[in-house]
Tab-separated table of C-alpha atoms in Angstrom:
chain	number	residue	atom	x	y	z
A	1	UNK	CA	50.692	-50.491	-89.927
A	2	UNK	CA	51.466	-50.791	-86.218
A	3	UNK	CA	49.220	-49.051	-83.729
A	4	UNK	CA	49.093	-48.698	-79.962
A	5	UNK	CA	45.880	-48.048	-78.083
A	6	UNK	CA	45.754	-45.719	-75.095
A	7	UNK	CA	42.776	-46.539	-72.901
A	8	UNK	CA	41.141	-49.912	-72.234
A	9	UNK	CA	37.944	-48.914	-70.426
A	10	UNK	CA	34.313	-48.887	-71.531
A	11	UNK	CA	34.948	-46.439	-74.377
A	12	UNK	CA	37.375	-48.930	-75.923
A	13	UNK	CA	35.358	-52.058	-75.110
A	14	UNK	CA	32.268	-50.691	-76.887
A	15	UNK	CA	34.363	-50.156	-80.048
A	16	UNK	CA	36.769	-53.081	-79.729
A	17	UNK	CA	35.347	-54.871	-82.781
A	18	UNK	CA	36.622	-52.108	-85.072
A	19	UNK	CA	40.202	-53.107	-84.249
A	20	UNK	CA	39.802	-56.794	-85.092
A	21	UNK	CA	41.994	-56.675	-88.207
A	22	UNK	CA	44.571	-54.221	-86.908
A	23	UNK	CA	48.109	-54.931	-85.726
A	24	UNK	CA	48.083	-53.729	-82.126
A	25	UNK	CA	51.549	-53.839	-80.618
A	26	UNK	CA	50.591	-52.623	-77.147
A	27	UNK	CA	47.864	-51.164	-74.968
A	28	UNK	CA	48.513	-48.336	-72.503
A	29	UNK	CA	46.460	-47.406	-69.482
A	30	UNK	CA	47.052	-45.181	-66.458
A	31	UNK	CA	45.119	-47.615	-64.261
A	32	UNK	CA	47.790	-49.578	-62.381
A	33	UNK	CA	45.245	-52.360	-61.738
A	34	UNK	CA	45.106	-53.052	-65.490
A	35	UNK	CA	48.834	-52.827	-66.192
A	36	UNK	CA	50.407	-56.221	-66.818
A	37	UNK	CA	47.132	-57.821	-67.937
A	38	UNK	CA	46.504	-58.804	-71.557
A	39	UNK	CA	43.779	-58.239	-74.119
A	40	UNK	CA	43.784	-61.079	-76.641
A	41	UNK	CA	47.444	-61.699	-75.921
A	42	UNK	CA	48.563	-58.058	-76.140
A	43	UNK	CA	49.940	-56.601	-72.916
A	44	UNK	CA	48.589	-53.523	-71.168
A	45	UNK	CA	51.584	-51.341	-70.296
A	46	UNK	CA	52.226	-48.314	-68.123
A	47	UNK	CA	52.361	-45.143	-70.292
A	48	UNK	CA	55.928	-44.445	-69.160
A	49	UNK	CA	57.095	-47.363	-71.351
A	50	UNK	CA	55.608	-46.027	-74.586
A	51	UNK	CA	58.996	-44.839	-75.856
A	52	UNK	CA	60.149	-48.461	-76.025
A	53	UNK	CA	57.674	-49.309	-78.780
A	54	UNK	CA	57.787	-48.749	-82.521
A	55	UNK	CA	54.413	-47.723	-83.904
A	56	UNK	CA	52.738	-45.599	-86.554
A	57	UNK	CA	49.779	-44.238	-84.595
A	58	UNK	CA	48.546	-43.817	-81.045
A	59	UNK	CA	44.768	-44.214	-80.982
A	60	UNK	CA	43.192	-42.479	-77.980
A	61	UNK	CA	40.372	-44.614	-76.579
A	62	UNK	CA	39.520	-42.654	-73.457
A	63	UNK	CA	37.368	-39.610	-72.764
A	64	UNK	CA	40.388	-37.809	-71.291
A	65	UNK	CA	41.964	-37.035	-74.674
A	66	UNK	CA	43.510	-33.720	-73.607
A	67	UNK	CA	45.265	-35.340	-70.659
A	68	UNK	CA	46.581	-38.130	-72.885
A	69	UNK	CA	47.996	-35.669	-75.415
A	70	UNK	CA	49.648	-33.709	-72.622
A	71	UNK	CA	51.124	-36.890	-71.149
A	72	UNK	CA	52.340	-38.101	-74.539
A	73	UNK	CA	53.998	-34.745	-75.279
A	74	UNK	CA	56.215	-35.334	-72.268
A	75	UNK	CA	56.820	-39.062	-72.695
A	76	UNK	CA	57.262	-39.284	-76.468
A	77	UNK	CA	56.970	-35.843	-78.133
A	78	UNK	CA	58.095	-37.136	-81.535
A	79	UNK	CA	54.914	-39.235	-81.758
A	80	UNK	CA	52.481	-36.497	-80.777
A	81	UNK	CA	51.583	-35.750	-84.397
A	82	UNK	CA	50.645	-39.418	-84.794
A	83	UNK	CA	48.156	-39.216	-81.924
A	84	UNK	CA	44.607	-39.619	-83.264
A	85	UNK	CA	41.115	-40.146	-81.887
A	86	UNK	CA	38.794	-43.006	-82.723
A	87	UNK	CA	36.886	-40.969	-85.309
A	88	UNK	CA	40.058	-40.262	-87.268
A	89	UNK	CA	41.150	-43.893	-86.955
A	90	UNK	CA	37.805	-45.145	-88.261
A	91	UNK	CA	37.939	-42.740	-91.216
A	92	UNK	CA	41.503	-43.788	-91.990
A	93	UNK	CA	40.680	-47.491	-91.994
A	94	UNK	CA	37.560	-47.264	-94.150
A	95	UNK	CA	37.307	-46.208	-97.760
A	96	UNK	CA	34.757	-43.539	-98.704
A	97	UNK	CA	31.362	-44.862	-99.726
A	98	UNK	CA	30.563	-41.939	-102.029
A	99	UNK	CA	32.417	-39.984	-104.667
A	100	UNK	CA	32.677	-36.212	-104.787
A	101	UNK	CA	31.348	-33.895	-105.939
A	102	UNK	CA	27.990	-35.191	-104.752
A	103	UNK	CA	25.112	-33.647	-106.733
A	104	UNK	CA	21.603	-33.253	-105.361
A	105	UNK	CA	18.746	-32.061	-107.510
A	106	UNK	CA	16.820	-29.222	-105.878
A	107	UNK	CA	13.087	-29.258	-106.685
A	108	UNK	CA	11.633	-25.862	-107.494
A	109	UNK	CA	9.402	-25.799	-104.405
A	110	UNK	CA	12.280	-26.500	-101.991
A	111	UNK	CA	13.353	-23.534	-99.863
A	112	UNK	CA	16.972	-24.516	-99.142
A	113	UNK	CA	19.225	-27.566	-99.024
A	114	UNK	CA	20.562	-28.391	-95.566
A	115	UNK	CA	23.315	-30.832	-94.630
A	116	UNK	CA	23.906	-32.175	-91.133
A	117	UNK	CA	27.440	-33.422	-90.478
A	118	UNK	CA	27.379	-36.176	-87.890
A	119	UNK	CA	29.807	-38.556	-86.306
A	120	UNK	CA	28.539	-41.969	-85.215
A	121	UNK	CA	24.756	-41.927	-85.541
A	122	UNK	CA	23.394	-44.132	-82.768
A	123	UNK	CA	20.567	-44.084	-80.239
A	124	UNK	CA	22.087	-41.210	-78.257
A	125	UNK	CA	20.479	-37.832	-77.669
A	126	UNK	CA	22.626	-35.916	-80.161
A	127	UNK	CA	21.899	-38.375	-82.974
A	128	UNK	CA	18.159	-38.465	-82.290
A	129	UNK	CA	18.069	-34.655	-82.136
A	130	UNK	CA	19.859	-34.519	-85.495
A	131	UNK	CA	17.388	-36.952	-87.065
A	132	UNK	CA	14.357	-35.132	-85.636
A	133	UNK	CA	15.641	-31.736	-86.793
A	134	UNK	CA	16.215	-33.039	-90.317
A	135	UNK	CA	12.719	-34.556	-90.403
A	136	UNK	CA	11.140	-31.331	-89.109
A	137	UNK	CA	12.983	-29.208	-91.688
A	138	UNK	CA	11.993	-31.598	-94.479
A	139	UNK	CA	8.355	-31.231	-93.530
A	140	UNK	CA	8.751	-27.455	-93.508
A	141	UNK	CA	9.833	-27.305	-97.142
A	142	UNK	CA	13.611	-27.826	-96.898
A	143	UNK	CA	15.652	-30.643	-98.427
A	144	UNK	CA	17.778	-32.249	-95.708
A	145	UNK	CA	20.583	-34.776	-95.776
A	146	UNK	CA	22.653	-36.284	-92.993
A	147	UNK	CA	26.271	-37.162	-93.710
A	148	UNK	CA	27.756	-39.447	-91.067
A	149	UNK	CA	30.801	-41.622	-90.559
A	150	UNK	CA	28.600	-44.479	-89.343
A	151	UNK	CA	24.932	-45.132	-88.598
A	152	UNK	CA	23.236	-47.782	-86.503
A	153	UNK	CA	21.151	-49.923	-88.869
A	154	UNK	CA	17.987	-49.575	-86.767
A	155	UNK	CA	18.367	-45.798	-86.730
A	156	UNK	CA	19.181	-45.750	-90.442
A	157	UNK	CA	15.795	-47.305	-91.191
A	158	UNK	CA	14.032	-44.650	-89.104
A	159	UNK	CA	15.917	-41.835	-90.868
A	160	UNK	CA	15.200	-43.085	-94.378
A	161	UNK	CA	11.619	-44.034	-93.549
A	162	UNK	CA	10.992	-40.350	-92.796
A	163	UNK	CA	12.355	-39.148	-96.120
A	164	UNK	CA	15.775	-37.886	-94.994
A	165	UNK	CA	18.719	-38.776	-97.193
A	166	UNK	CA	21.525	-40.533	-95.309
A	167	UNK	CA	25.060	-40.414	-96.727
A	168	UNK	CA	27.682	-42.643	-95.124
A	169	UNK	CA	31.045	-40.950	-95.655
A	170	UNK	CA	33.944	-42.489	-93.774
A	171	UNK	CA	36.240	-39.693	-94.979
A	172	UNK	CA	34.658	-36.972	-92.872
A	173	UNK	CA	37.718	-36.652	-90.650
A	174	UNK	CA	40.187	-36.790	-93.552
A	175	UNK	CA	41.303	-33.877	-95.715
A	176	UNK	CA	40.241	-35.659	-98.942
A	177	UNK	CA	36.549	-35.046	-98.434
A	178	UNK	CA	36.868	-31.339	-99.210
A	179	UNK	CA	35.471	-30.260	-102.551
A	180	UNK	CA	34.353	-26.739	-103.437
A	181	UNK	CA	31.744	-27.900	-105.939
A	182	UNK	CA	30.255	-30.361	-103.466
A	183	UNK	CA	30.111	-27.815	-100.649
A	184	UNK	CA	28.336	-25.448	-102.995
A	185	UNK	CA	25.449	-27.885	-103.253
A	186	UNK	CA	24.170	-26.870	-99.815
A	187	UNK	CA	22.773	-23.598	-98.499
A	188	UNK	CA	23.414	-24.496	-94.849
A	189	UNK	CA	25.837	-26.973	-93.259
A	190	UNK	CA	25.226	-27.883	-89.612
A	191	UNK	CA	28.052	-29.491	-87.641
A	192	UNK	CA	26.007	-31.579	-85.220
A	193	UNK	CA	27.705	-32.124	-81.845
A	194	UNK	CA	31.078	-31.079	-80.496
A	195	UNK	CA	32.883	-33.931	-82.277
A	196	UNK	CA	32.221	-32.350	-85.658
A	197	UNK	CA	33.854	-28.988	-84.913
A	198	UNK	CA	37.229	-30.087	-86.397
A	199	UNK	CA	35.422	-30.530	-89.735
A	200	UNK	CA	34.763	-26.806	-90.080
A	201	UNK	CA	38.403	-26.495	-91.192
A	202	UNK	CA	37.359	-28.198	-94.433
A	203	UNK	CA	34.488	-25.828	-95.201
A	204	UNK	CA	35.519	-22.734	-97.124
A	205	UNK	CA	32.372	-20.604	-96.980
A	206	UNK	CA	31.894	-20.227	-93.227
A	207	UNK	CA	28.851	-18.001	-93.674
A	208	UNK	CA	26.801	-21.128	-94.351
A	209	UNK	CA	28.091	-23.082	-91.315
A	210	UNK	CA	26.344	-23.608	-88.005
A	211	UNK	CA	27.533	-25.653	-85.013
A	212	UNK	CA	24.902	-27.303	-82.818
A	213	UNK	CA	26.252	-28.317	-79.398
A	214	UNK	CA	24.660	-30.983	-77.157
A	215	UNK	CA	27.495	-32.443	-75.070
A	216	UNK	CA	28.066	-32.679	-71.299
A	217	UNK	CA	31.279	-31.290	-69.845
A	218	UNK	CA	32.984	-34.697	-69.643
A	219	UNK	CA	33.120	-35.013	-73.440
A	220	UNK	CA	35.086	-31.790	-73.888
A	221	UNK	CA	38.158	-33.670	-72.678
A	222	UNK	CA	37.852	-36.110	-75.559
A	223	UNK	CA	37.556	-33.756	-78.518
A	224	UNK	CA	40.779	-32.187	-79.765
A	225	UNK	CA	40.238	-28.990	-81.737
A	226	UNK	CA	43.290	-27.374	-83.293
A	227	UNK	CA	43.983	-23.649	-83.271
A	228	UNK	CA	42.800	-23.141	-86.858
A	229	UNK	CA	39.363	-24.535	-86.002
A	230	UNK	CA	39.254	-22.470	-82.818
A	231	UNK	CA	39.895	-19.299	-84.836
A	232	UNK	CA	37.014	-20.161	-87.150
A	233	UNK	CA	34.544	-20.532	-84.285
A	234	UNK	CA	34.187	-16.748	-84.192
A	235	UNK	CA	33.115	-16.744	-87.851
A	236	UNK	CA	30.320	-19.295	-87.632
A	237	UNK	CA	27.009	-19.395	-85.790
A	238	UNK	CA	27.184	-21.527	-82.638
A	239	UNK	CA	23.982	-22.693	-80.993
A	240	UNK	CA	23.587	-24.809	-77.863
A	241	UNK	CA	20.704	-27.094	-77.049
A	242	UNK	CA	20.074	-25.615	-73.583
A	243	UNK	CA	21.273	-22.948	-71.177
A	244	UNK	CA	23.298	-25.596	-69.342
A	245	UNK	CA	24.989	-26.594	-72.604
A	246	UNK	CA	25.749	-22.922	-73.295
A	247	UNK	CA	27.384	-22.408	-69.883
A	248	UNK	CA	29.612	-25.447	-70.361
A	249	UNK	CA	30.555	-24.460	-73.916
A	250	UNK	CA	31.579	-20.955	-72.844
A	251	UNK	CA	33.777	-22.403	-70.107
A	252	UNK	CA	35.845	-23.990	-72.879
A	253	UNK	CA	35.533	-21.584	-75.814
A	254	UNK	CA	35.099	-17.874	-76.380
A	255	UNK	CA	32.515	-16.850	-78.984
A	256	UNK	CA	28.908	-15.716	-79.303
A	257	UNK	CA	26.365	-18.438	-78.572
A	258	UNK	CA	22.601	-18.741	-79.004
A	259	UNK	CA	20.224	-21.378	-77.639
A	260	UNK	CA	18.025	-23.604	-79.803
A	261	UNK	CA	16.052	-26.509	-78.353
A	262	UNK	CA	15.769	-29.554	-80.561
A	263	UNK	CA	12.393	-30.423	-82.145
A	264	UNK	CA	10.637	-33.715	-81.475
A	265	UNK	CA	7.907	-35.223	-83.642
A	266	UNK	CA	4.486	-35.103	-82.046
A	267	UNK	CA	3.515	-38.764	-82.256
A	268	UNK	CA	1.221	-38.616	-79.234
A	269	UNK	CA	-2.407	-39.257	-79.950
A	270	UNK	CA	-5.311	-38.945	-77.558
A	271	UNK	CA	-6.343	-42.538	-76.968
A	272	UNK	CA	-9.959	-43.417	-77.683
A	273	UNK	CA	-9.699	-46.100	-75.007
A	274	UNK	CA	-7.550	-46.052	-71.928
A	275	UNK	CA	-4.613	-48.355	-71.595
A	276	UNK	CA	-5.622	-51.511	-69.793
A	277	UNK	CA	-5.426	-50.970	-66.070
A	278	UNK	CA	-2.279	-52.534	-64.711
A	279	UNK	CA	-1.615	-53.795	-61.236
A	280	UNK	CA	1.755	-52.011	-61.178
A	281	UNK	CA	2.980	-48.487	-61.842
A	282	UNK	CA	5.641	-48.484	-64.546
A	283	UNK	CA	8.711	-46.279	-64.079
A	284	UNK	CA	10.892	-46.087	-67.207
A	285	UNK	CA	14.522	-44.981	-67.456
A	286	UNK	CA	15.962	-44.476	-70.936
A	287	UNK	CA	19.626	-44.328	-71.925
A	288	UNK	CA	22.785	-46.430	-72.033
A	289	UNK	CA	23.740	-47.796	-68.645
A	290	UNK	CA	26.482	-45.537	-67.340
A	291	UNK	CA	27.599	-43.584	-64.295
A	292	UNK	CA	26.593	-40.343	-66.017
A	293	UNK	CA	23.024	-41.517	-66.617
A	294	UNK	CA	22.644	-42.399	-62.937
A	295	UNK	CA	20.720	-45.665	-63.156
A	296	UNK	CA	22.428	-46.706	-59.912
A	297	UNK	CA	20.692	-43.780	-58.179
A	298	UNK	CA	17.305	-45.081	-59.329
A	299	UNK	CA	18.039	-48.558	-58.019
A	300	UNK	CA	19.095	-47.190	-54.636
A	301	UNK	CA	15.919	-45.065	-54.542
A	302	UNK	CA	13.859	-48.176	-55.277
A	303	UNK	CA	15.612	-49.990	-52.438
A	304	UNK	CA	14.547	-47.220	-50.043
A	305	UNK	CA	10.857	-47.802	-50.807
A	306	UNK	CA	8.981	-49.847	-48.235
A	307	UNK	CA	8.100	-53.408	-49.233
A	308	UNK	CA	4.464	-52.533	-49.872
A	309	UNK	CA	5.360	-49.791	-52.354
A	310	UNK	CA	8.038	-51.949	-54.010
A	311	UNK	CA	5.368	-54.518	-54.788
A	312	UNK	CA	3.345	-51.867	-56.642
A	313	UNK	CA	5.996	-50.903	-59.199
A	314	UNK	CA	7.688	-52.098	-62.329
A	315	UNK	CA	11.006	-50.457	-63.252
A	316	UNK	CA	12.236	-50.712	-66.845
A	317	UNK	CA	15.711	-49.740	-68.001
A	318	UNK	CA	15.860	-49.253	-71.789
A	319	UNK	CA	19.277	-48.733	-73.367
A	320	UNK	CA	22.566	-50.356	-74.196
A	321	UNK	CA	23.929	-52.395	-71.301
A	322	UNK	CA	27.057	-53.947	-72.811
A	323	UNK	CA	29.620	-52.568	-70.399
A	324	UNK	CA	31.012	-53.362	-66.967
A	325	UNK	CA	28.815	-50.742	-65.264
A	326	UNK	CA	25.701	-52.225	-66.855
A	327	UNK	CA	26.708	-55.776	-66.042
A	328	UNK	CA	27.268	-54.765	-62.427
A	329	UNK	CA	23.811	-53.175	-62.189
A	330	UNK	CA	22.095	-56.158	-63.766
A	331	UNK	CA	23.895	-58.521	-61.416
A	332	UNK	CA	22.876	-56.419	-58.409
A	333	UNK	CA	19.231	-56.445	-59.514
A	334	UNK	CA	19.056	-60.130	-60.407
A	335	UNK	CA	16.840	-60.906	-57.402
A	336	UNK	CA	14.444	-57.992	-57.961
A	337	UNK	CA	11.461	-59.239	-59.970
A	338	UNK	CA	10.231	-55.641	-60.301
A	339	UNK	CA	13.299	-54.504	-62.305
A	340	UNK	CA	13.812	-55.323	-65.977
A	341	UNK	CA	16.636	-54.457	-68.387
A	342	UNK	CA	15.326	-54.584	-71.961
A	343	UNK	CA	18.324	-53.275	-73.928
A	344	UNK	CA	18.307	-50.953	-76.928
A	345	UNK	CA	15.055	-50.246	-78.780
A	346	UNK	CA	14.257	-48.717	-82.160
A	347	UNK	CA	12.100	-45.605	-82.415
A	348	UNK	CA	8.818	-47.469	-82.880
A	349	UNK	CA	9.551	-49.669	-79.870
A	350	UNK	CA	10.483	-46.612	-77.831
A	351	UNK	CA	7.170	-44.946	-78.598
A	352	UNK	CA	5.335	-48.083	-77.528
A	353	UNK	CA	7.349	-48.100	-74.309
A	354	UNK	CA	6.414	-44.472	-73.588
A	355	UNK	CA	2.754	-45.237	-74.135
A	356	UNK	CA	2.891	-48.116	-71.657
A	357	UNK	CA	4.808	-46.178	-69.008
A	358	UNK	CA	3.351	-44.164	-66.152
A	359	UNK	CA	6.432	-42.142	-65.232
A	360	UNK	CA	9.783	-41.307	-66.855
A	361	UNK	CA	12.818	-40.900	-64.589
A	362	UNK	CA	15.981	-38.998	-65.517
A	363	UNK	CA	18.559	-39.376	-62.742
A	364	UNK	CA	21.521	-38.169	-64.795
A	365	UNK	CA	24.429	-36.665	-62.913
A	366	UNK	CA	24.753	-34.223	-65.811
A	367	UNK	CA	22.550	-33.837	-68.885
A	368	UNK	CA	22.106	-31.042	-71.393
A	369	UNK	CA	18.533	-31.628	-72.606
A	370	UNK	CA	17.470	-35.255	-72.052
A	371	UNK	CA	15.569	-36.605	-75.035
A	372	UNK	CA	13.685	-39.142	-72.915
A	373	UNK	CA	12.204	-36.380	-70.746
A	374	UNK	CA	11.228	-34.254	-73.751
A	375	UNK	CA	9.524	-37.250	-75.348
A	376	UNK	CA	7.966	-38.253	-72.052
A	377	UNK	CA	6.447	-34.801	-71.602
A	378	UNK	CA	5.227	-34.837	-75.197
A	379	UNK	CA	3.554	-38.191	-74.427
A	380	UNK	CA	1.818	-36.601	-71.425
A	381	UNK	CA	3.770	-38.511	-68.773
A	382	UNK	CA	4.894	-37.473	-65.316
A	383	UNK	CA	8.666	-36.995	-65.437
A	384	UNK	CA	10.928	-37.106	-62.386
A	385	UNK	CA	14.114	-35.238	-63.264
A	386	UNK	CA	17.458	-34.519	-61.616
A	387	UNK	CA	18.172	-30.793	-61.285
A	388	UNK	CA	21.483	-31.479	-63.099
A	389	UNK	CA	19.533	-31.819	-66.357
A	390	UNK	CA	19.209	-28.745	-68.563
A	391	UNK	CA	15.514	-29.342	-69.145
A	392	UNK	CA	14.661	-28.205	-65.597
A	393	UNK	CA	14.904	-24.657	-66.973
A	394	UNK	CA	11.445	-25.197	-68.476
A	395	UNK	CA	10.049	-27.281	-65.605
A	396	UNK	CA	8.428	-26.362	-62.303
A	397	UNK	CA	8.336	-28.919	-59.522
A	398	UNK	CA	4.805	-30.159	-58.976
A	399	UNK	CA	3.433	-28.167	-61.918
A	400	UNK	CA	4.633	-29.875	-65.115
A	401	UNK	CA	6.932	-32.478	-63.581
A	402	UNK	CA	8.830	-33.451	-60.464
A	403	UNK	CA	12.394	-32.304	-59.720
A	404	UNK	CA	14.880	-33.735	-57.219
A	405	UNK	CA	18.388	-32.662	-56.190
A	406	UNK	CA	21.184	-34.294	-58.181
A	407	UNK	CA	22.280	-37.638	-56.670
A	408	UNK	CA	19.889	-37.236	-53.729
A	409	UNK	CA	18.566	-40.788	-53.357
A	410	UNK	CA	16.182	-39.873	-50.540
A	411	UNK	CA	14.503	-37.140	-52.594
A	412	UNK	CA	14.131	-39.375	-55.640
A	413	UNK	CA	12.689	-42.186	-53.539
A	414	UNK	CA	10.184	-39.746	-52.029
A	415	UNK	CA	9.143	-38.510	-55.497
A	416	UNK	CA	8.626	-42.119	-56.601
A	417	UNK	CA	6.583	-42.783	-53.468
A	418	UNK	CA	4.438	-39.707	-54.180
A	419	UNK	CA	3.677	-41.074	-57.670
A	420	UNK	CA	2.917	-44.553	-56.304
A	421	UNK	CA	0.576	-43.244	-53.628
A	422	UNK	CA	-1.035	-40.583	-55.842
A	423	UNK	CA	-0.048	-37.637	-53.668
A	424	UNK	CA	-0.384	-35.118	-56.505
A	425	UNK	CA	-2.848	-34.189	-59.235
A	426	UNK	CA	-1.293	-36.504	-61.830
A	427	UNK	CA	-3.724	-35.547	-64.597
A	428	UNK	CA	-2.908	-31.843	-64.300
A	429	UNK	CA	0.847	-32.428	-64.204
A	430	UNK	CA	0.627	-34.680	-67.273
A	431	UNK	CA	-1.422	-32.107	-69.197
A	432	UNK	CA	0.940	-29.288	-68.215
A	433	UNK	CA	3.919	-31.392	-69.256
A	434	UNK	CA	2.507	-31.846	-72.742
A	435	UNK	CA	1.515	-28.173	-72.997
A	436	UNK	CA	5.098	-27.181	-72.154
């Protein structure tokens, strides 16, 4: 099978290993600075040349999926039906790991059986929210399973450790996974995240379907939802994780929407002895290094601190950093002894990091309901949050957290300085944050 890949940026580079055994005849990219270069011997071409190639599928590896489909419809309309996203490609290339129908015994004391449909389960907010919701429902008397195309091994251990059944089903985006008997095993099916909306086409009893939406506006360009799925949106219950998520969803779709915050496990415990006094105040930023997450804003805010205040802080970036943006940030900060990039952590390591942090910063340029802030508040930490994050709807500046204007480096630097110099009643803010 011959494939061409459209898009060679970070989205592709993070998933490049999944194409190792595929016959790639060409790459296409709208970036003229990339055209003419090669990836492992295969040339990156201008999209206008796509008609010159013979291929079976175009795999879209960019967040701008809608624009790519529109461009392809003009350049090579006969191949439009062979245009697929990465999720569909991954499902196509991997055999199912389970057979259907899949039977689950329902103990007499169980209220209902709930299935979460997920895409790639990783250490992102949507995946963690899915895991936490399943755990919370399990502890409330429900029997929950998560069916995903893929799951990070570290996250898989956390899911199973908490008694949630994990089913890896690489056929989720293929028609073959449909089975009436199997679907009948569950009382409620939750399509977790925007990516899973195409799967509602395969579910016959829509009265048991719920869609739970977490995504920022940028991801709406990537997900292609056909007209049949769009028609079914009006027949299912759609819930968004925050008011901001609701506003963005309704800009793209027309249906009734409710809001449901995600649950988080209360792992905070009042310490019988205080954490050892440290000579530095620890600011922690959680999330994959990316423009959206705004780690560059934090670094610039740090650089605006005077030298005396810089010497008083430790800044920790926790999250995946295997991309050009992350490499650029790490290179820029190489001479700053106060800044540390520690990579991706599992849930136990994350909790330990929260406990040893003094302040959580969310500088995202857009964010629906940042998990790191929710967990930081639960752990009774001061959180400094961009007003572009949906969680500010339940925050008040100076009362249960600190809020700064999106991308305003000066404001963020001032908030950090206020924390360093103790210009607020930190104990009250921390207590209010947890009470929220």
